């Protein structure tokens, strides 16, 4: 029986700090739902902060030299915590360092909540098996669609439905670029710099514009929500770099727009990311940095969700909802 839920935050960049802030700011409301908790450790590349009695607001002021020497792996091995929030930068090819962090936390019997796509793309079924074997949960709402609910929506609220397909806009940076090209008649290169300034692009924005980030999300959706067993190489990928303002003109004459769509379909067997023509009246024709997903099911038929796919507070929303799901009283 846990008396105080001990939380370790692994990765203390924009997302880690955002989650810590929400945990401190909304402590009373969240505690009403899950019981008492404290942040006992934060780990980042320059060092760690650890206090078994709990860290407070001071942790948000800490920078480089303020952290104690020590590595994330030391904390995972020696500190006592019930749940790790793993939010280090993603590496879609090898999944590291998140894969090691998540595996070791599950192995030692800690629940894990992550926004890190790489480890799930590389080793989803292995990590799920590890979680089951250690009787803990691996939660990852933040990996797809940020603040837009999708994983728990399908698993909980659509439980009992067969999921036929999930398709939609899974990358806010590309959607922003395409929307601006459409409304301002700008070229791809003119909008790219603007998109980078929004702060939601990947560290390497080619991950966004070449469709790599969307493909990673397609892999997570297929494995986690459609019970498939696919890898990144199974996804056919085409990005948005070849789209011209002229292509928008032709599309718009027929009342269509162009959007980068990720698709997983059991019916057609399609696993794909590519620019597609979408009717301007279709609910997926969202603008700006929004994400939008259409879930096709046997009982509830079509469901569409629209929301913010990235951002500090938006991603924290997904992480906090996972925390509440694990420890709900
Ligand atoms: N770079 C991603 C996007 C962030 O633009 O949607 C969220 O995964």
Coordinates of C-alpha atoms and ligand atoms in Angstrom, one line a residue, residues 117 142-143 145-146 170-174 200-202 208 213 217 289 291 309-311, ligand 1:
X117 CA 8.1 8.2 -29.0
X142 CA 1.6 12.2 -24.7
X143 CA 3.4 10.3 -27.5
X145 CA -1.3 14.1 -30.3
X146 CA 0.0 15.8 -27.2
X170 CA -0.4 13.8 -36.4
X171 CA 2.2 16.6 -36.9
X172 CA 1.4 20.2 -35.9
X173 CA 4.5 21.6 -37.6
X174 CA 3.6 20.2 -41.0
X200 CA 7.0 22.7 -31.5
X201 CA 9.2 21.4 -34.3
X202 CA 11.5 18.4 -33.5
X208 CA 8.6 16.8 -39.1
X213 CA 7.5 12.0 -36.7
X217 CA 3.1 8.0 -34.3
X289 CA -0.7 23.7 -35.5
X291 CA -3.8 17.8 -34.8
X309 CA -0.5 18.0 -30.6
X310 CA 2.4 19.7 -28.9
X311 CA 3.4 22.4 -26.4
Ligands
LIG1 N1 7.1 18.1 -33.7 C1 5.9 17.5 -33.4 C2 4.8 18.3 -34.1 C3 5.7 17.6 -31.8 O1 5.1 19.3 -34.7 O2 3.6 17.9 -34.0 C4 4.8 16.7 -31.2 O3 5.2 15.3 -31.4

